[in-house]
Amino acid sequence: MTAESRHSSPPVIRFTDVTLGYDTRVILRDLSLEVNKGEVVALIGGSGSGKTTLLRAATGQIRAQKGTVTVFDQDVNRMTPQQLGAARRRMGVLFQQGALFTDLSVFSNVAFPLRELSNDSEAVILEKVLDKLDQVGLKRAAHLSVSEISGGMARRVALARAIVLEPEIILFDEPFAGLDPISLGMTARLIRSLTDKLGCATVLITHDLEESFLIADQVYMVGDGSLVVSGTPDEVRQSDNSLARQFLKGASSGPVVFEYPPSDDFDRWLSRHREGVK
Ligand SMILES: Nc1ncnc2c1ncn2[C@@H]1O[C@H](COP(=O)(O)OP(=O)(O)OP(=O)(O)O)[C@@H](O)[C@H]1O
């Protein structure tokens, strides 16, 4: 998508001179940012600098103490609970504690939003879930129970669940946490390609500058209670701001397999499941 077409419609998320905090405590002051359709925006900053707080303001979980937050061109502070609910259904959110249902299979976890919020038949759900699991390299882990997968795999399942409804905004809090270097790189590229494919607006909180700078259109860095630097990854990279420089670190790599391997168990599970949804 070109910059021109990207900005032909209003930003999907816009913060204008926003101050955020809890009760009387201010966490971030006078911050402005925007996220456009088709863009990946990386939010970076030290631990406790207010990144998750920003995401909470975008979902209407907390209200701005000052300034305006608009989502889908509507002022979050003025939305009725119904309007807020409707806006949230257009968002996919993957919070740090985006826990999976441990008593359900990988497949059922990803199918959950479709079963709750769509009228899709089980046959359609099967194909959609397998497609999303395939995109995170876990199609052949669909039959496993959550207790049988690693923490990093669980993150990828949670990612598949966050995108299964093909949302217009995707908010990721630390999507790379707990991933090995190969999975991390693939997840970053996946986030970019999903954003391009779905044409959605993506915001990701991350400490991993190397990977996020490869895929982000815009980077916002918060620290010391306000916005420190913003711009394209190159602009932020070239910033002489000491906080920004402190975050830059090298990427590592290792011979780690991303794709979950084929197995007879998976094949049997899939044919049983396909029979069941006919
Ligand atoms: N519900 C809450 N009530 C009061 N204070 C909170 C609440 N949630 C977060 N805070 C405080 O707000 C500040 C910012 O927290 P936030 O979770 O937004 O930081 P963060 O940048 O996402 O951190 P991290 O990278 O460690 O996840 C912290 O000092 C935290 O203690």
mmCIF file of N, CA and C and ligand atoms in Angstrom, residues 22 25 27 46-53 56 96 207, ligand 1:
data_model
loop_
_atom_site.group_PDB
_atom_site.id
_atom_site.type_symbol
_atom_site.label_atom_id
_atom_site.label_comp_id
_atom_site.label_asym_id
_atom_site.label_seq_id
_atom_site.Cartn_x
_atom_site.Cartn_y
_atom_site.Cartn_z
ATOM 1 N N TYR A 22 -3.587 6.200 36.147
ATOM 2 C CA TYR A 22 -4.516 5.441 36.988
ATOM 3 C C TYR A 22 -4.833 6.299 38.206
ATOM 4 N N ARG A 25 -2.605 9.200 39.445
ATOM 5 C CA ARG A 25 -1.229 9.017 38.974
ATOM 6 C C ARG A 25 -1.149 9.155 37.450
ATOM 7 N N ILE A 27 0.801 8.467 34.007
ATOM 8 C CA ILE A 27 1.822 7.557 33.469
ATOM 9 C C ILE A 27 2.442 8.153 32.194
ATOM 10 N N GLY A 46 10.936 1.349 27.949
ATOM 11 C CA GLY A 46 11.366 0.519 29.070
ATOM 12 C C GLY A 46 10.201 -0.116 29.807
ATOM 13 N N SER A 47 10.536 -1.047 30.670
ATOM 14 C CA SER A 47 9.513 -1.712 31.463
ATOM 15 C C SER A 47 8.813 -0.686 32.352
ATOM 16 N N GLY A 48 7.495 -0.730 32.337
ATOM 17 C CA GLY A 48 6.725 0.194 33.177
ATOM 18 C C GLY A 48 6.594 1.598 32.607
ATOM 19 N N SER A 49 6.992 1.780 31.326
ATOM 20 C CA SER A 49 6.940 3.138 30.751
ATOM 21 C C SER A 49 5.543 3.512 30.266
ATOM 22 N N GLY A 50 4.632 2.552 30.186
ATOM 23 C CA GLY A 50 3.257 2.890 29.854
ATOM 24 C C GLY A 50 2.753 2.344 28.531
ATOM 25 N N LYS A 51 3.458 1.381 27.960
ATOM 26 C CA LYS A 51 3.061 0.853 26.644
ATOM 27 C C LYS A 51 1.716 0.111 26.727
ATOM 28 N N THR A 52 1.591 -0.763 27.715
ATOM 29 C CA THR A 52 0.324 -1.497 27.861
ATOM 30 C C THR A 52 -0.806 -0.525 28.191
ATOM 31 N N THR A 53 -0.482 0.482 28.969
ATOM 32 C CA THR A 53 -1.470 1.506 29.310
ATOM 33 C C THR A 53 -2.013 2.160 28.032
ATOM 34 N N ARG A 56 -4.437 -0.162 26.451
ATOM 35 C CA ARG A 56 -5.697 -0.167 27.205
ATOM 36 C C ARG A 56 -6.547 1.052 26.853
ATOM 37 N N GLN A 96 -0.301 -9.696 26.955
ATOM 38 C CA GLN A 96 0.784 -10.548 27.484
ATOM 39 C C GLN A 96 0.225 -11.787 28.165
ATOM 40 N N HIS A 207 10.071 -5.222 22.913
ATOM 41 C CA HIS A 207 11.417 -4.824 23.314
ATOM 42 C C HIS A 207 12.403 -5.229 22.232
HETATM 43 N N1 LIG B 1 -4.282 -1.205 36.827
HETATM 44 C C1 LIG B 1 -3.278 -0.407 37.235
HETATM 45 N N2 LIG B 1 -3.436 0.386 38.316
HETATM 46 C C2 LIG B 1 -2.459 1.203 38.728
HETATM 47 N N3 LIG B 1 -1.252 1.310 38.123
HETATM 48 C C3 LIG B 1 -1.035 0.542 37.050
HETATM 49 C C4 LIG B 1 -2.027 -0.352 36.551
HETATM 50 N N4 LIG B 1 -1.518 -0.976 35.468
HETATM 51 C C5 LIG B 1 -0.276 -0.498 35.298
HETATM 52 N N5 LIG B 1 0.013 0.423 36.244
HETATM 53 C C6 LIG B 1 1.269 1.178 36.354
HETATM 54 O O1 LIG B 1 1.439 1.945 35.166
HETATM 55 C C7 LIG B 1 2.807 1.980 34.797
HETATM 56 C C8 LIG B 1 2.912 1.582 33.347
HETATM 57 O O2 LIG B 1 2.536 0.204 33.231
HETATM 58 P P1 LIG B 1 2.415 -0.514 31.813
HETATM 59 O O3 LIG B 1 1.947 -1.890 32.084
HETATM 60 O O4 LIG B 1 1.632 0.350 30.906
HETATM 61 O O5 LIG B 1 3.937 -0.513 31.381
HETATM 62 P P2 LIG B 1 4.655 -1.237 30.151
HETATM 63 O O6 LIG B 1 5.448 -0.190 29.439
HETATM 64 O O7 LIG B 1 3.652 -1.977 29.359
HETATM 65 O O8 LIG B 1 5.619 -2.230 30.925
HETATM 66 P P3 LIG B 1 6.234 -3.686 30.534
HETATM 67 O O9 LIG B 1 7.139 -3.465 29.354
HETATM 68 O O10 LIG B 1 6.992 -4.067 31.754
HETATM 69 O O11 LIG B 1 5.069 -4.588 30.262
HETATM 70 C C9 LIG B 1 3.559 1.081 35.757
HETATM 71 O O12 LIG B 1 4.191 1.881 36.707
HETATM 72 C C10 LIG B 1 2.470 0.248 36.395
HETATM 73 O O13 LIG B 1 2.800 -0.044 37.734
#
